[in-house]
XYZ file of C-alpha atoms in Angstrom:
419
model
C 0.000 0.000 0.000
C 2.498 2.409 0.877
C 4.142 2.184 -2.765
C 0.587 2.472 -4.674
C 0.365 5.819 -2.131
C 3.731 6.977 -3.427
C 2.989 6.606 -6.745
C -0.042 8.286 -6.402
C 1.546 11.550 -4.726
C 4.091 11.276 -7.892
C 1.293 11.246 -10.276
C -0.382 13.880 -8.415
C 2.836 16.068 -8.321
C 3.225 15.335 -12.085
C -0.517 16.880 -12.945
C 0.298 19.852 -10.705
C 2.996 20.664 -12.113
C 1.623 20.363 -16.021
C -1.231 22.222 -15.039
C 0.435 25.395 -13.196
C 2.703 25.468 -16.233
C 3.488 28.546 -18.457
C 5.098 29.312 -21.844
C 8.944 28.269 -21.204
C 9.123 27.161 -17.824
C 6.979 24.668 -15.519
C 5.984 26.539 -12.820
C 4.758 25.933 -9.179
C 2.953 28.095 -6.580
C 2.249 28.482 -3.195
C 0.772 30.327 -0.238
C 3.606 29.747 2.807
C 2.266 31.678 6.041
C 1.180 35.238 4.012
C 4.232 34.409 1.811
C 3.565 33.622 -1.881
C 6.303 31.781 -3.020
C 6.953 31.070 -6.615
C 9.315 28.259 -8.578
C 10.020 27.676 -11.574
C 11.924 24.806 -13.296
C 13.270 24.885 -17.010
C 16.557 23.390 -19.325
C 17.625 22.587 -22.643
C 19.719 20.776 -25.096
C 21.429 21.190 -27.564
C 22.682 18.387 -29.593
C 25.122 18.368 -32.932
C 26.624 17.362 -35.483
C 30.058 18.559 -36.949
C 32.236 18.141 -39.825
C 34.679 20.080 -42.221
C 38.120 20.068 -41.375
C 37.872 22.988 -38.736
C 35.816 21.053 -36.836
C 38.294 17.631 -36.716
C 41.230 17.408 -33.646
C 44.071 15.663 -34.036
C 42.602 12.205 -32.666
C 39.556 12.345 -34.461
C 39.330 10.048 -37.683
C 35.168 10.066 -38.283
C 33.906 12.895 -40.857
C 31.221 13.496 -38.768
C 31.426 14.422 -35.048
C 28.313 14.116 -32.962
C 28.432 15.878 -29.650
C 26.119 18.256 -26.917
C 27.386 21.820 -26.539
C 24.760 22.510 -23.694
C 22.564 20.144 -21.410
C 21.303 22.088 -18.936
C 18.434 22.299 -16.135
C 17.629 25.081 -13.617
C 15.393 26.573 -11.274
C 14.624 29.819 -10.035
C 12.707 30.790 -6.497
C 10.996 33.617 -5.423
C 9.295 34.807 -2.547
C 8.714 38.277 -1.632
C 11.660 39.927 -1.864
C 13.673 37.081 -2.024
C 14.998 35.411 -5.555
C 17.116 32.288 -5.700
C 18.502 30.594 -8.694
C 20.295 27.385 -9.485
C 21.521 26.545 -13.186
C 23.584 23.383 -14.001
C 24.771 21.754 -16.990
C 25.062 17.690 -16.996
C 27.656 18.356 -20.119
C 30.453 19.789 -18.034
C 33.042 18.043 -15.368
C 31.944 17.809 -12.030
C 35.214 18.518 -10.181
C 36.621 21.773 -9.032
C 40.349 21.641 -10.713
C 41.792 24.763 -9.258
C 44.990 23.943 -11.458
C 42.894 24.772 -14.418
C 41.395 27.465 -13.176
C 37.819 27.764 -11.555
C 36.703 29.977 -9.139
C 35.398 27.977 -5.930
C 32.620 25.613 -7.607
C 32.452 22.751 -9.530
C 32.068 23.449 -12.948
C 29.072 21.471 -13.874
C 26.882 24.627 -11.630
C 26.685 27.560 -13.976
C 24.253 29.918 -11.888
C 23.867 29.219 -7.890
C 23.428 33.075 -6.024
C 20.479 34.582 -3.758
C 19.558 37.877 -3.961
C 17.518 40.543 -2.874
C 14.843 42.339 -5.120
C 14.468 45.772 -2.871
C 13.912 48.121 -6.096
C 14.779 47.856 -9.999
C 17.431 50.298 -9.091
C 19.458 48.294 -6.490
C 19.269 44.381 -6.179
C 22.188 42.859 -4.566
C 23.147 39.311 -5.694
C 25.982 36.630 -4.120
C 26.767 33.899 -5.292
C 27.883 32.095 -8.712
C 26.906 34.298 -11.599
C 27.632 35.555 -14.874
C 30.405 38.515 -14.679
C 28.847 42.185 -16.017
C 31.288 41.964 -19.162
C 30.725 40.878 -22.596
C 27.275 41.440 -24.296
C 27.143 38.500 -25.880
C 28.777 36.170 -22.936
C 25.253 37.521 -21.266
C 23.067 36.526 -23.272
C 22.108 33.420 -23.023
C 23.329 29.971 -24.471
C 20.110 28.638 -25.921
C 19.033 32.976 -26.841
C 21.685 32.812 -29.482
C 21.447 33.702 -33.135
C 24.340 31.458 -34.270
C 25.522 27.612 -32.861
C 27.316 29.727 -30.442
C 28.799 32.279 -29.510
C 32.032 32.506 -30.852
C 35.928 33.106 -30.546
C 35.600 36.626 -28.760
C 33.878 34.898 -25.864
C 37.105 33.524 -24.263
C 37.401 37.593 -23.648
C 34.720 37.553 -21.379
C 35.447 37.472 -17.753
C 32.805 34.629 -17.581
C 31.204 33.248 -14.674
C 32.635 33.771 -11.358
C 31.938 33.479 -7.784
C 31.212 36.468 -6.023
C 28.952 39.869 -4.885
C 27.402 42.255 -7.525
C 24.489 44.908 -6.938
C 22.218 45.850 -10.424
C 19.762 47.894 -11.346
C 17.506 48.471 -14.707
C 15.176 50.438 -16.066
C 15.954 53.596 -14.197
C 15.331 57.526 -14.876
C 12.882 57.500 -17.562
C 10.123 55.810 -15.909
C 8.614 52.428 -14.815
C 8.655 50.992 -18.854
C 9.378 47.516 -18.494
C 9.504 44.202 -15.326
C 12.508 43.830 -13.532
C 12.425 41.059 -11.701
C 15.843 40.497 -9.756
C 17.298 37.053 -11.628
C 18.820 39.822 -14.508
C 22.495 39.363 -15.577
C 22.244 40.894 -18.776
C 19.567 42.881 -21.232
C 16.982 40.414 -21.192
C 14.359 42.815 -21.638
C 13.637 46.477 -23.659
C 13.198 49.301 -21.384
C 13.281 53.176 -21.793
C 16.461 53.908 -19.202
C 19.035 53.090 -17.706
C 20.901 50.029 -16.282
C 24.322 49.321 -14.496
C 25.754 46.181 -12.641
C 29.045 46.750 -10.468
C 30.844 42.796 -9.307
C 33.800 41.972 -7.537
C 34.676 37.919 -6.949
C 37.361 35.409 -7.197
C 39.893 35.583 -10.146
C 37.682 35.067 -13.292
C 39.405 31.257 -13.639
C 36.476 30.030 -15.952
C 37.963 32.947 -18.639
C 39.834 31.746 -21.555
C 42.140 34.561 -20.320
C 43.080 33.508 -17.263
C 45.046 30.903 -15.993
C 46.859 29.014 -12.961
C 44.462 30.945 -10.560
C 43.232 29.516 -6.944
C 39.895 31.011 -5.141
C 41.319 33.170 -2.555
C 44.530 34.194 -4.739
C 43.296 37.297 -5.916
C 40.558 39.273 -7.171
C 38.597 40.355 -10.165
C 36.198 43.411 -11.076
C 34.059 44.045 -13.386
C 31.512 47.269 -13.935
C 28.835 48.175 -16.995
C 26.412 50.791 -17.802
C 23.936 50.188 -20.193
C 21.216 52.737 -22.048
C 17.755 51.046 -23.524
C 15.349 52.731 -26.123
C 12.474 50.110 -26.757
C 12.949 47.294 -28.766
C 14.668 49.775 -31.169
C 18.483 50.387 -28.880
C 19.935 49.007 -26.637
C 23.671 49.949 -25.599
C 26.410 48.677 -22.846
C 29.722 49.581 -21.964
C 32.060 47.536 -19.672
C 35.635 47.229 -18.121
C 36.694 44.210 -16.007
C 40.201 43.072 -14.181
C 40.975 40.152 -13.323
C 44.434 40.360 -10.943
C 47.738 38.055 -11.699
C 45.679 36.268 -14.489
C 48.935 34.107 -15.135
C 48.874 32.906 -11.575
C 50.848 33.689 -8.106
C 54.387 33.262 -7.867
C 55.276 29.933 -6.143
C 52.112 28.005 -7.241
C 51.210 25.302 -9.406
C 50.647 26.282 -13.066
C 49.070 22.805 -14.074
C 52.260 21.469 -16.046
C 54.391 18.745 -14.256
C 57.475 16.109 -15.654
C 57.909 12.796 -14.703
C 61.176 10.351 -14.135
C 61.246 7.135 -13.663
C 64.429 5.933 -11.756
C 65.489 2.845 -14.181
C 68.643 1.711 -12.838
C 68.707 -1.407 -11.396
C 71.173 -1.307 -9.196
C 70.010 2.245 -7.356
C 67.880 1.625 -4.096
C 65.013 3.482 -5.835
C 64.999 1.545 -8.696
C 61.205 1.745 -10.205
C 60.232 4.839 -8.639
C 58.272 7.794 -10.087
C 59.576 11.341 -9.409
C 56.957 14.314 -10.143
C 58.336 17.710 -10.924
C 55.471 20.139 -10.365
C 55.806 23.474 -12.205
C 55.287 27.048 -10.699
C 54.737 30.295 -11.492
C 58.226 32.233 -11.409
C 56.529 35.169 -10.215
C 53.508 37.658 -10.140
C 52.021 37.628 -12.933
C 50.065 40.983 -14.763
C 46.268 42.015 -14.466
C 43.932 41.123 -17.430
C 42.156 43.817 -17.876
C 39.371 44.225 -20.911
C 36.924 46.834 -22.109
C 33.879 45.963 -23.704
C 31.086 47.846 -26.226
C 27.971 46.469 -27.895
C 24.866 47.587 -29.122
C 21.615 45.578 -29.963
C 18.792 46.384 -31.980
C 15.655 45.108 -32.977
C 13.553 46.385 -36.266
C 10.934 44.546 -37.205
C 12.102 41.532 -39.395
C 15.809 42.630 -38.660
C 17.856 42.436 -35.771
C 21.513 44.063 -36.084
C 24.259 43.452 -33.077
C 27.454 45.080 -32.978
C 30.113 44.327 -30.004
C 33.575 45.271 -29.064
C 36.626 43.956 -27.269
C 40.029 45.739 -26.378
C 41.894 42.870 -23.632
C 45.347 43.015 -22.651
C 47.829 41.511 -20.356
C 46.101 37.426 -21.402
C 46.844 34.657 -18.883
C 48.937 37.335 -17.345
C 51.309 37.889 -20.148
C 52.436 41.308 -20.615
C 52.505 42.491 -24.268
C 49.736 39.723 -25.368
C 47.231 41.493 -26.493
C 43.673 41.188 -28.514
C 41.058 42.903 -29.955
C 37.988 41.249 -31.848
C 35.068 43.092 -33.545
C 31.617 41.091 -34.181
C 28.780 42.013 -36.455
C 25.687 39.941 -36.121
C 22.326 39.718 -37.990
C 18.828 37.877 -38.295
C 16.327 38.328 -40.823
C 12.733 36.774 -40.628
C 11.383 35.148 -43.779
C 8.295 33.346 -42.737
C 7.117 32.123 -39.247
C 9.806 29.005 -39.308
C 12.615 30.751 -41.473
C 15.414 33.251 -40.222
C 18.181 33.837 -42.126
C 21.233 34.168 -39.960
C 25.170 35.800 -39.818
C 27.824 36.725 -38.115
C 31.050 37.491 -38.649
C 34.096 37.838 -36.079
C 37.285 39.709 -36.697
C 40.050 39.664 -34.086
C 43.684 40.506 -33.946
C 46.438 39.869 -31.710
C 50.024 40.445 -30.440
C 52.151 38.294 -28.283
C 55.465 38.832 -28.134
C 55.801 40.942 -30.673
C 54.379 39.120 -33.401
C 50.708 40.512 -34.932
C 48.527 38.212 -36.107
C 44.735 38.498 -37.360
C 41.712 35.832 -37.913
C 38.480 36.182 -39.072
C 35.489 33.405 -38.498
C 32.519 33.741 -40.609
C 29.227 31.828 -39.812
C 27.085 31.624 -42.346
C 23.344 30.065 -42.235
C 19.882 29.994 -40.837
C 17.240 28.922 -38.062
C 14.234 26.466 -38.589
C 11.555 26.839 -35.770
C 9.480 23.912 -34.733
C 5.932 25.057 -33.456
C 6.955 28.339 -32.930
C 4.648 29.906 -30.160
C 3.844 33.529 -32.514
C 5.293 35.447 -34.970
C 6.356 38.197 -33.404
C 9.829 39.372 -33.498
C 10.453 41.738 -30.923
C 12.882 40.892 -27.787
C 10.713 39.104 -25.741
C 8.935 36.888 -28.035
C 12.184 36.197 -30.061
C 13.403 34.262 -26.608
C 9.917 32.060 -26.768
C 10.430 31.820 -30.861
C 14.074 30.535 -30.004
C 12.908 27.808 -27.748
C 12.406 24.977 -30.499
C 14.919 24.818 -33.651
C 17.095 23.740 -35.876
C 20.618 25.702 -36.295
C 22.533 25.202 -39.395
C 25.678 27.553 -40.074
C 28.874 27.412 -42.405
C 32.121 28.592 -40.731
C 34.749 30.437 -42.962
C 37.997 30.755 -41.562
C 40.049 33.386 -43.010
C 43.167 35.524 -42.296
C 46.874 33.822 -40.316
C 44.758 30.220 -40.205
C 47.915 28.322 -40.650
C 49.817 26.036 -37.815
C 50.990 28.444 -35.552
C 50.388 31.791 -37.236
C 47.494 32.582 -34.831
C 48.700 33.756 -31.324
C 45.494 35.231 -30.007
C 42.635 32.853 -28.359
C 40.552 30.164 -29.678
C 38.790 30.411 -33.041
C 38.590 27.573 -36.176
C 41.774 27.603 -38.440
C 39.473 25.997 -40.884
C 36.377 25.913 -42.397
C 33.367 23.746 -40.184
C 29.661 23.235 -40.322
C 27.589 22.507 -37.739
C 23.845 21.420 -37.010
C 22.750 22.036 -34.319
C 18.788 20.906 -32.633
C 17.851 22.741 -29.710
C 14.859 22.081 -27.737
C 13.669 24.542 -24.304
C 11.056 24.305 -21.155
């Protein structure tokens, strides 16, 4: 009896939770003293499959690679003032490796913070969350135009662990919701925004390296200006201190011996040699511009980087430039591009790359046709990505000092679907 009663409550659980369900998101609620208390539970996937030479490593001998970039599930709590939000992803190692470079938390948690919704103009948030830098680092993963977001994202100070106050939709009136969970321009308003962060050394950056939670620190600050649908603007610096690592610790690279004569009394036996950091390392530092705009069938995006001082290398230095845009053909069809242009110095030597995606977005069972901001995230929620990479500029061995990118051309398909 008491396992028919179990399955009953599950069954019951299940209908309550299908039934209190919204657009996006399954959603629960209830009345807790004279508390209303709100949660909601959502995730996606998205599942692919590569080829073209760009797209091939070294140990890979298939022309086709199937893979996940994203497989993720979250939830978000609210009750009265109060907002909570957990966001993992089930495609990402579990362990924290500070030798690689997190910041605190194992890497499978994206999003884990609590914070306090007191006004639109000042909500305090600690915890794991995305760092104010990088417009299109905060938008997010399954939001995207392209397969993803590209080479200039390793720029981005990324997701850290840490304390950071925000604020939207301020000084030209009450235009648009703010509900407390923001980390980026998820919304249009007519005002306003900012978000100022410190945490841990941004160790999930692809500019940062060798870095231990406690080590150091890293800042980041943005201002942003919103028009309607029509403009939306942001401009950001962040720091992230010794990004090469402290002197005297471990940088992640070690040597091994093996003591092989047979006549020495430690005959057999493995000797590590752990590498360090010879000494303090430079700040990373990067400044960050984008604008976003939605007209009707089109949407334009624009976004700057200017980083220097990578992993803590003085002198390595890069710059990237992106231009992205959508155009809607029919309810299912968008037409999609973007192209990325970066350049880059290390010691001495200039160097330049551009990465070209090319393609379009099928919807399944899109929930309207309407193309402003909002509805574009619903529209977004079931599709098919399909996009042509052209690598072009210093795309042979070596020639490209600067971070990430193809060296050669790639396609990728990529289905996505979202609750």
């Amino acid at each position: 009896m008491r396992k028919i009663d179990c399955l009953k409550s599950v069954a019951a659980g299940t209908v309550a939770l299908l039934l209190c369900s919204d657009v996006g998101a399954f959603t629960l609620e209830k009345r807790i003293g004279g508390v209303d208390t709100k949660l909601k539970i959502y995730g996606f996937a998205q599942l692919e499959a590569r080829g073209g030479k760009g797209s091939i490593d070294d140990e890979q001998d298939a022309n086709v690679k199937f893979t996940a970039q994203r497989i993720r599930l979250g939830w978000n709590y609210s009750a009265d003032i109060v907002r909570g939000k957990v966001f993992m992803d089930f495609n990402q190692d579990a362990q924290v490796n500070s030798v690689n470079g997190d910041v605190g938390m194992p890497k499978h948690i994206k999003d884990a913070f609590i914070a306090l919704r007191f006004d639109k103009a000042f909500v305090p948030k600690l915890g794991l969350l995305k760092m104010p830098h990088g417009m299109s680092f905060t938008i997010p993963g399954w939001n995207l135009d392209i397969v993803e977001r590209g080479l200039d994202k390793k720029l981005a100070l990324e997701r850290n662990l840490g304390f950071m106050i925000s604020g939207r939709d301020m000084f030209l009136g009450n235009n648009g919701k703010v509900n407390g969970f923001e980390m980026g321009h998820e919304r249009a308003w007519k005002g306003f925004g900012y978000d100022l962060m410190i945490a841990n050394q941004a160790g999930r950056s692809g500019a940062v390296a060798n870095v231990d939670p406690g080590d150091a620190n890293s800042y980041a600050a943005r201002v942003m200006f919103d028009y309607t649908e029509a403009l939306h603007t942001e401009l950001s610096y962040g720091i992230s201190e010794s990004a090469g690592g402290i002197a005297g610790h471990i940088t992640g690279k070690s040597a091994s011996t093996v003591d092989l004569d047979p006549l020495s009394p430690t005959y057999g036996t493995i000797t590590t040699t752990l590498e360090t950091v010879p000494e303090d390392t430079k700040d990373y530092r990067s400044l960050n511009f984008g604008i976003d705009s939605h007209l009707d069938e089109l949407n334009l995006k624009f976004e700057y980087f200017d980083s220097e001082n990578i992993k803590g290398v003085k002198g390595w230095e890069e710059s990237t430039y992106a231009l992205t845009g959508t155009y809607y053909v029919t309810d299912t069809l968008e037409l999609a591009g973007k192209h990325i242009q970066a350049s880059a110095e290390k010691a001495g030597v200039d160097s330049d790359l551009g990465n070209s995606y090319i393609g379009f977005n099928y919807y399944f069972s899109p929930f309207d046709n309407k193309m402003d901001r909002e509805s574009k995230r619903n529209r977004n929620a079931h599709k098919i990505v399909v996009n042509y990479i052209v690598a072009s500029g210093d795309t042979g061995a070596g020639k490209w000092n600067g971070l990430g990118g193809y060296l050669d051309d790639a396609i990728v398909l990529q289905g996505q679907f979202k609750f």
